[in-house]
Coordinates of C-alpha atoms and ligand atoms in Angstrom, one line a residue:
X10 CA -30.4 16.8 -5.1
X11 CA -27.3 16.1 -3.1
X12 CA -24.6 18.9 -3.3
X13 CA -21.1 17.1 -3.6
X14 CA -18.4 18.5 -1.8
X15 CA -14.7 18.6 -1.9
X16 CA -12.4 16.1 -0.4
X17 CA -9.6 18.0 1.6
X18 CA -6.7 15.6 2.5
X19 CA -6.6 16.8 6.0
X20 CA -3.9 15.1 7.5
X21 CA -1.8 11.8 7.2
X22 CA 0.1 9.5 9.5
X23 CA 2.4 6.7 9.2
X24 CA 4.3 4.0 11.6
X25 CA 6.8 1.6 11.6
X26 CA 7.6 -1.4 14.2
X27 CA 11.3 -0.8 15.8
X28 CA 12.7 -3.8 14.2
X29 CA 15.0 -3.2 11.3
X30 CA 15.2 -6.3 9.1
X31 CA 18.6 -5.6 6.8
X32 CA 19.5 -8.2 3.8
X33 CA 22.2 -9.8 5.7
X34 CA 20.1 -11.8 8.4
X35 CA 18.7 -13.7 5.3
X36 CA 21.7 -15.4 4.6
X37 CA 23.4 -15.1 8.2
X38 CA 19.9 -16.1 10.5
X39 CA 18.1 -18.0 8.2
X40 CA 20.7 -19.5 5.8
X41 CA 18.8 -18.1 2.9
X42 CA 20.5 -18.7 -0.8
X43 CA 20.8 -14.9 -1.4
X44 CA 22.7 -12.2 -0.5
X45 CA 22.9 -8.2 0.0
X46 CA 24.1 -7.5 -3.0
X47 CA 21.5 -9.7 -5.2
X48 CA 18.3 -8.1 -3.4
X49 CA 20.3 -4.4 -3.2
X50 CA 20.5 -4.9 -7.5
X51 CA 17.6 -6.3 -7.8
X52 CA 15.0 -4.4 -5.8
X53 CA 16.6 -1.6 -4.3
X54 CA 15.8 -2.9 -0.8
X55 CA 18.3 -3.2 1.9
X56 CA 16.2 -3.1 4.7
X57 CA 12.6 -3.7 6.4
X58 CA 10.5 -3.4 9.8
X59 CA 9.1 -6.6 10.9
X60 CA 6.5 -6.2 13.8
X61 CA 7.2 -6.8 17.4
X62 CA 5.0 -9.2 19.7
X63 CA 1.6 -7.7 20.5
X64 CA 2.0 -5.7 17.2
X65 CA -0.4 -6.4 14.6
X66 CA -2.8 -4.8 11.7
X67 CA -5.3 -3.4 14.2
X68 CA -2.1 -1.8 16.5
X69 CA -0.2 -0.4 13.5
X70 CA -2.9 1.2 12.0
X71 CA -4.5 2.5 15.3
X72 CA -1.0 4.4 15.4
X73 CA -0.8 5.7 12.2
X74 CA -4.3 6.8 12.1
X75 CA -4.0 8.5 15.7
X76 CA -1.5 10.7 14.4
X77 CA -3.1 11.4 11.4
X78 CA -5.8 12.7 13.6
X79 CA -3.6 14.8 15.3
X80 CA -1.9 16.2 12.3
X81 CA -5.7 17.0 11.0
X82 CA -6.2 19.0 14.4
X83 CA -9.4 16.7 15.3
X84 CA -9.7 14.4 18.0
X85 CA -10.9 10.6 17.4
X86 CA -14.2 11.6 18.0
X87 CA -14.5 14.0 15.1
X88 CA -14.1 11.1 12.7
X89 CA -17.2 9.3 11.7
X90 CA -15.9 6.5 9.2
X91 CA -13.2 4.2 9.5
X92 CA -11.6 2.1 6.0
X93 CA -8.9 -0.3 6.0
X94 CA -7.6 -2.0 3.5
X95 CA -5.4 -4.7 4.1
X96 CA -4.7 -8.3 3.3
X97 CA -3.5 -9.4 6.7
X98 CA -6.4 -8.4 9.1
X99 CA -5.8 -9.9 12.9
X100 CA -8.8 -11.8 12.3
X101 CA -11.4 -12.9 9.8
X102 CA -14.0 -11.0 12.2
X103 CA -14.2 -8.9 13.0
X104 CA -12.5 -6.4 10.6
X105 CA -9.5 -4.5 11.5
X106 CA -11.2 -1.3 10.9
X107 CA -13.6 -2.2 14.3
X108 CA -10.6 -2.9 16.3
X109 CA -8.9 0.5 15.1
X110 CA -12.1 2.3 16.0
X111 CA -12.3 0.6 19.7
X112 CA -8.2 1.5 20.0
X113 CA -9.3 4.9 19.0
X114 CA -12.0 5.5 21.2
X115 CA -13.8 6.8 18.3
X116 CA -17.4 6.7 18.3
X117 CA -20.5 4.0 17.2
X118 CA -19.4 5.1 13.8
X119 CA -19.8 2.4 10.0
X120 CA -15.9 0.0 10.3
X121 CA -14.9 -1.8 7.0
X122 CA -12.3 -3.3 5.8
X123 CA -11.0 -3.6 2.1
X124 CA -8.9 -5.9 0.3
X125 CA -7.4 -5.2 -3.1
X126 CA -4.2 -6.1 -1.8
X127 CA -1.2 -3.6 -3.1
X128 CA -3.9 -1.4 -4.5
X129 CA -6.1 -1.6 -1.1
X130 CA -5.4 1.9 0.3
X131 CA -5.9 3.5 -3.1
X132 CA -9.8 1.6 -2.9
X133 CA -10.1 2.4 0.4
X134 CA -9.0 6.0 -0.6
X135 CA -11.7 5.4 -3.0
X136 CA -14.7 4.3 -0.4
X137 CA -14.0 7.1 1.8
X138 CA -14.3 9.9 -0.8
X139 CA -17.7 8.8 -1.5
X140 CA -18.5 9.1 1.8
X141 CA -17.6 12.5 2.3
X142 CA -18.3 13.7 -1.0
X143 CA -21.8 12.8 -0.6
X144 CA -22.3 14.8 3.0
X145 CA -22.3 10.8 4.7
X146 CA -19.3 11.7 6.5
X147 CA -17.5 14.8 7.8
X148 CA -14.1 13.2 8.5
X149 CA -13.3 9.9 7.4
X150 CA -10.2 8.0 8.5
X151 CA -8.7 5.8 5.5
X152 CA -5.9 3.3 6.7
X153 CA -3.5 0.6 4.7
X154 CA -1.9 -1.2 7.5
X155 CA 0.1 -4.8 6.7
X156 CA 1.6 -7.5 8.8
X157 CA 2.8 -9.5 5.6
X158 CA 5.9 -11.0 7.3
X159 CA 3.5 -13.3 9.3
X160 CA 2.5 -14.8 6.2
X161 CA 5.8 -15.0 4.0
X162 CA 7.6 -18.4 3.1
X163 CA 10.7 -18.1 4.8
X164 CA 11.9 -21.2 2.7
X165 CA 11.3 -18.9 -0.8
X166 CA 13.9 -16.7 -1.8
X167 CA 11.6 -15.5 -4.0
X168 CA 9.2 -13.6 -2.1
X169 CA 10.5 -13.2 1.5
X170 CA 12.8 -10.5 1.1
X171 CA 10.5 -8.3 -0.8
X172 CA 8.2 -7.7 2.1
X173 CA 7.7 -5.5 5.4
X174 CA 5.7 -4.4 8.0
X175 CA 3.8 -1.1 8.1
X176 CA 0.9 1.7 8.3
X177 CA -0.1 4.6 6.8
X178 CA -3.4 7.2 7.2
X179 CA -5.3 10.0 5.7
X180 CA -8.3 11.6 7.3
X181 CA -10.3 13.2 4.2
X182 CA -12.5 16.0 5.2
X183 CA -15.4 17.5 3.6
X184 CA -14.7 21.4 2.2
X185 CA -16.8 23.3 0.1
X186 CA -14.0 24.1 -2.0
X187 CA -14.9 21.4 -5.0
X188 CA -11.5 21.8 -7.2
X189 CA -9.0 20.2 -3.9
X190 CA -7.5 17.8 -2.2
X191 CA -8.7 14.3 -4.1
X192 CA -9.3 14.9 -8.0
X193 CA -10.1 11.9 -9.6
X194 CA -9.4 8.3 -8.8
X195 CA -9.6 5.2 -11.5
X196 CA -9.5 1.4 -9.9
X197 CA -9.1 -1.6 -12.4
X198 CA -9.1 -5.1 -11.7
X199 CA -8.9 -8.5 -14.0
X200 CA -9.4 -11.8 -11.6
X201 CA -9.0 -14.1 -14.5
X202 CA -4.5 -13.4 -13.5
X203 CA -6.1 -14.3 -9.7
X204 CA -2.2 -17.1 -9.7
X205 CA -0.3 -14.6 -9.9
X206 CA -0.1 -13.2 -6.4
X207 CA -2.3 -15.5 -3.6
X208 CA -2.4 -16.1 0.0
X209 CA -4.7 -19.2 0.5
X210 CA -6.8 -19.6 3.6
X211 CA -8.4 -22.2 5.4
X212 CA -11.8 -21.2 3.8
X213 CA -10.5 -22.4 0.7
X214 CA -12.2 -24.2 -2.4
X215 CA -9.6 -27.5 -2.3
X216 CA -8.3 -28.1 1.4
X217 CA -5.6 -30.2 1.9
X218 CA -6.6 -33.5 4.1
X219 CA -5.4 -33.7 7.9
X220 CA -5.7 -31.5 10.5
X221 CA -5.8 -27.8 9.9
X222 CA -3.3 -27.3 12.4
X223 CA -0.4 -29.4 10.7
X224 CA -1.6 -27.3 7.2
X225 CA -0.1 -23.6 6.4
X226 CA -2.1 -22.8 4.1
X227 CA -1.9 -18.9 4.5
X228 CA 1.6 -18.4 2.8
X229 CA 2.0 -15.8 0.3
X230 CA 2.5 -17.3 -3.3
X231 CA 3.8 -15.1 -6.4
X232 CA 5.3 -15.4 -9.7
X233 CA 8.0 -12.6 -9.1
X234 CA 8.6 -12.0 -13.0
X235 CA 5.1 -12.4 -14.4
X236 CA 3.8 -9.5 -11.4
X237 CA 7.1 -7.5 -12.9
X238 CA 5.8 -7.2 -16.1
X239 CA 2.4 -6.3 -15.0
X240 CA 3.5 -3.7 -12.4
X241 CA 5.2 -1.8 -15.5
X242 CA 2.8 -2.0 -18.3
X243 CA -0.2 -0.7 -15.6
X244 CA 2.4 1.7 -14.1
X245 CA 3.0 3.4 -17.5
X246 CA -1.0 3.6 -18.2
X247 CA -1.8 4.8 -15.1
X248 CA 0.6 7.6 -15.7
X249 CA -0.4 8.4 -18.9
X250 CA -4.2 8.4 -18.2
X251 CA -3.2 11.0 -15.0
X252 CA -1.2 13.3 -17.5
X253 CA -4.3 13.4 -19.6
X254 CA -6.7 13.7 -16.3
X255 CA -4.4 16.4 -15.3
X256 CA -4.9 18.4 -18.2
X257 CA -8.4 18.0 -18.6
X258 CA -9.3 19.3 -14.7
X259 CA -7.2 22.5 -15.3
X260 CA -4.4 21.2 -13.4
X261 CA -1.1 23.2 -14.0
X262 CA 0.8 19.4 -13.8
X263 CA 1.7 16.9 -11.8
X264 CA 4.1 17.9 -9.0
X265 CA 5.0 14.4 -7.8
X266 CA 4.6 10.6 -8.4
X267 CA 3.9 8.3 -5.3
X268 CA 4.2 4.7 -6.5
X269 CA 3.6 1.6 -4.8
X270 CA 7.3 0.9 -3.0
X271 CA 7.6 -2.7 -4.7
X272 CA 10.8 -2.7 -6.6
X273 CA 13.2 0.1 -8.3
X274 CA 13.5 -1.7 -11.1
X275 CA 10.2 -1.7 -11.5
X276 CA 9.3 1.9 -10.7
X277 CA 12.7 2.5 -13.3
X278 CA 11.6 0.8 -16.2
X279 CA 8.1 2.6 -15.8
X280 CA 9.5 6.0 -15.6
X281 CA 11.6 5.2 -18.8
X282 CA 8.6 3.9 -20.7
X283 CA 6.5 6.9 -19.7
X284 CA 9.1 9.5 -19.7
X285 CA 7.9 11.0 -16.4
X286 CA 10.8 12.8 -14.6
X287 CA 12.6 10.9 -12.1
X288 CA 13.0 13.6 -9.8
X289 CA 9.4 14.3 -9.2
X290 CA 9.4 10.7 -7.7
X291 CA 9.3 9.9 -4.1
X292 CA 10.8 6.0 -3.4
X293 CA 11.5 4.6 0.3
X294 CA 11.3 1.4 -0.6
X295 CA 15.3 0.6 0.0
X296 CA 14.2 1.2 3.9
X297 CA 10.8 -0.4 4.2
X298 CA 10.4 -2.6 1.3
X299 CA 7.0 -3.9 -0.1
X300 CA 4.3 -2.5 2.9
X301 CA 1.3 -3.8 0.1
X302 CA -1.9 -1.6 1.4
X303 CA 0.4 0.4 4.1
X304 CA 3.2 1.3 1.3
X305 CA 1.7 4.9 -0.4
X306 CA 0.0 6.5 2.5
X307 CA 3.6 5.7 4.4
X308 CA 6.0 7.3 1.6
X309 CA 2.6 10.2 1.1
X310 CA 3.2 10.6 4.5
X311 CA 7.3 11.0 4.9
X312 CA 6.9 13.1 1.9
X313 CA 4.7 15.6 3.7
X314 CA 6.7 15.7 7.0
X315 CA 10.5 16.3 5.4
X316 CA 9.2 18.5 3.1
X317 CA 9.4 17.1 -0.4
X318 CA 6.1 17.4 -0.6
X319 CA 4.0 20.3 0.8
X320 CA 0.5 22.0 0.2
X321 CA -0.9 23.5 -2.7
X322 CA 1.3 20.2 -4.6
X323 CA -0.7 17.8 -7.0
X324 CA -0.1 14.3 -6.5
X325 CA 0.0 11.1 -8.1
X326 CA -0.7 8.0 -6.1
X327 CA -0.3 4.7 -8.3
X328 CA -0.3 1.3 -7.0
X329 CA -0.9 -2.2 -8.2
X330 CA -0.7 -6.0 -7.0
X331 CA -2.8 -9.1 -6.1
X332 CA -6.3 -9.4 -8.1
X333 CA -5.0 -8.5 -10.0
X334 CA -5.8 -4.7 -9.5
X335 CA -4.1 -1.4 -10.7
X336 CA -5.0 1.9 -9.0
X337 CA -4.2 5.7 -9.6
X338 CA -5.1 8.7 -7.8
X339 CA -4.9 12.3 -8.3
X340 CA -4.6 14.4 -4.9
X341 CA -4.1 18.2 -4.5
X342 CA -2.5 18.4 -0.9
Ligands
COA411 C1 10.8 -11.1 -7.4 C2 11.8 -10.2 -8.2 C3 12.6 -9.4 -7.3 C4 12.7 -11.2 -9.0 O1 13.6 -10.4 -9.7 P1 13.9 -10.8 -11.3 O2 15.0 -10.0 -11.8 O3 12.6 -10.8 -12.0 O4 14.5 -12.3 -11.1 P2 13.9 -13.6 -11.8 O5 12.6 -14.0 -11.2 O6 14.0 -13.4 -13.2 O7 15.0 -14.6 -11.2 C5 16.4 -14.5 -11.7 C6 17.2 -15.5 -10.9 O8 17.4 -15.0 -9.5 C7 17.0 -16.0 -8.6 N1 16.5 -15.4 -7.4 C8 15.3 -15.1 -7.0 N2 15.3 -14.5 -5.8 C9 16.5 -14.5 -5.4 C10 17.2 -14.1 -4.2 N3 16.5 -13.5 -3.2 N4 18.5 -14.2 -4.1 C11 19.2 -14.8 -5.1 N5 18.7 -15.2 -6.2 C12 17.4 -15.1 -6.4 C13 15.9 -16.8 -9.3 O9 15.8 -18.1 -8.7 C14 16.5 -16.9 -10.7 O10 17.4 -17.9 -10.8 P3 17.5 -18.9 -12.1 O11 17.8 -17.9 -13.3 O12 18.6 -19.8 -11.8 O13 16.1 -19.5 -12.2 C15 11.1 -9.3 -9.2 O14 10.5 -10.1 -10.3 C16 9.9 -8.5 -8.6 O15 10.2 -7.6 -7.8 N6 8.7 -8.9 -8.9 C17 7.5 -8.2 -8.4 C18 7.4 -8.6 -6.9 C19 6.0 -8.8 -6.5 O16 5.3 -9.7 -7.0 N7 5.5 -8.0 -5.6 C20 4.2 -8.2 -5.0 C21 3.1 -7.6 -5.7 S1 3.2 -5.9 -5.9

């Protein structure tokens, strides 16, 4: 019988592009009907990174997961698994996760992607604690890197402010210690609200006729108020089921909440509903935005390196978006 292990979280890593994005050049460089003041109320955002030329999926995360590596004290070698969740991959083959292993220099090790959009780095999370629970990897790098402003309508008010570009990293580690690092994890999904938050492709059931390269068909499309509602009803169960979890592995409580950086108002009407404390809650979404897959290892990273998170502390990692799919994950750092 296999002996399952424990799941240390050995070390995280996180990057940005350069290029601050602030409210204003909506209005000022693209003539956007909005303003600073709207999307400051609204979502709490009042900036974002938009990638550089040359920067992609594949780059970003090959950064964040380097130094992740380096804050575990291995080298890329160590590492033999690679997941990456993301909905913006640099091509549709091969995965991201291959190009972030070549960028490495890591070895002829298994390279997969995920998708489950805003929840993808919680799945991925997910696939790589099998791994190394189970003895089939040592060290497994887990990544959530996005490149969503190369797929947003700059024409929809709606949706193009909410979004930035980013990557975040974990390498889990096998330990015998069994009661660490990752706890319990719970994944939902329900496909049949699939409208609710899409980007089309061109391998898509009802293509539009002309030539594909008139057609962009790869725009994100959401219904802002509809994925509101959601976000806070699944946000409130997903806390309430952790409390419970908590309790029932022993756990003294729940040091702090993580969420999926998507919208104060949002992560607000949540922490109301559920009466969780606000000041156990880490938000950076007013200088990144919404990273989708890159946004909770990048605010589970910053929390680690200014201190207002540090070892020994039990965390809640929640996130939720296209699929739709809610995710929740309890971590012992
Ligand atoms: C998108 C979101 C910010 C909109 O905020 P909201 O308070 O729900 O706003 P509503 O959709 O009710 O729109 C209110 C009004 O503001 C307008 N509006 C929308 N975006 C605007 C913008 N950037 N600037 C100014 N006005 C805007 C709407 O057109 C609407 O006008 P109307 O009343 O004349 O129709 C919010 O719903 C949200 O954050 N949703 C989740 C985002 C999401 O889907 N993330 C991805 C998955 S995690």
């Amino acid at each position: 019988m296999t002996q399952l292990l424990g799941v240390a979280l050995r070390g995280t890593g996180s990057y940005l592009p350069a290029r601050v994005v602030t409210n204003d050049e909506f209005t000022e460089v693209l003539n956007l009907d909005t303003s600073d003041e709207w999307i400051r109320t609204r979502t709490g955002i009042r900036e974002r990174r938009y990638a550089g030329q040359g920067e992609t999926s594949a780059t970003l995360g090959a950064a964040a997961g380097r130094l992740a590596i380096e804050t575990a004290g291995l080298t890329p070698a160590d590492i033999d698994l690679i997941v990456c969740a993301t909905v913006t991959p640099d091509l549709m083959c091969p995965s991201t996760a291959n190009l972030i292993q070549a960028e490495l220099g890591c070895g002829h090790i298994p390279a997969f992607d995920i998708t489950a959009a805003c929840s993808g780095f919680l799945y991925a999370l997910s696939v790589g604690t099998q791994f190394v629970r189970t003895g089939a990897a040592r060290h497994a790098l887990v990544v959530g890197a996005e490149v969503l402003t190369r797929i947003l309508d700059f024409t929809d008010r709606n949706s193009c402010i909410l979004f930035g570009d980013g990557a975040g990293a974990v390498v889990l580690s096998a330990t015998p210690v069994i009661n660490t690092g990752v706890r319990m994890i719970r994944l939902y999904s329900d496909g049949s609200r699939q409208e609710l938050i899409q980007v089309p492709s061109r391998v898509t059931p009802n293509p539009p006729p002309g030539p594909p390269q008139l057609q962009r068909l790869d725009y994100m499309r959401l219904s802002g108020r509809e994925v509101f509602r959601f976000a806070v009803t699944r946000m409130v169960e997903l806390i309430e089921q952790a409390e419970i979890d908590a309790r029932e592995l022993g756990l003294t409580g729940i040091d702090a909440l993580i969420p999926h950086q998507v919208n104060q108002r949002i992560i607000d009407a949540a922490l109301e509903s559920s009466g969780f404390p606000a000041h156990k809650v880490v938000v950076n979404l007013s200088k990144y935005g919404n990273t989708s897959a890159a946004s909770v290892p990048i605010a589970l990273d910053e929390a680690l390196r200014t201190g207002r998170c540090k070892p020994g502390d039990t965390v809640l990692l929640v996130a939720f978006g296209g699929g739709l799919t809610w995710s929740s994950a309890l971590v012992t750092l």
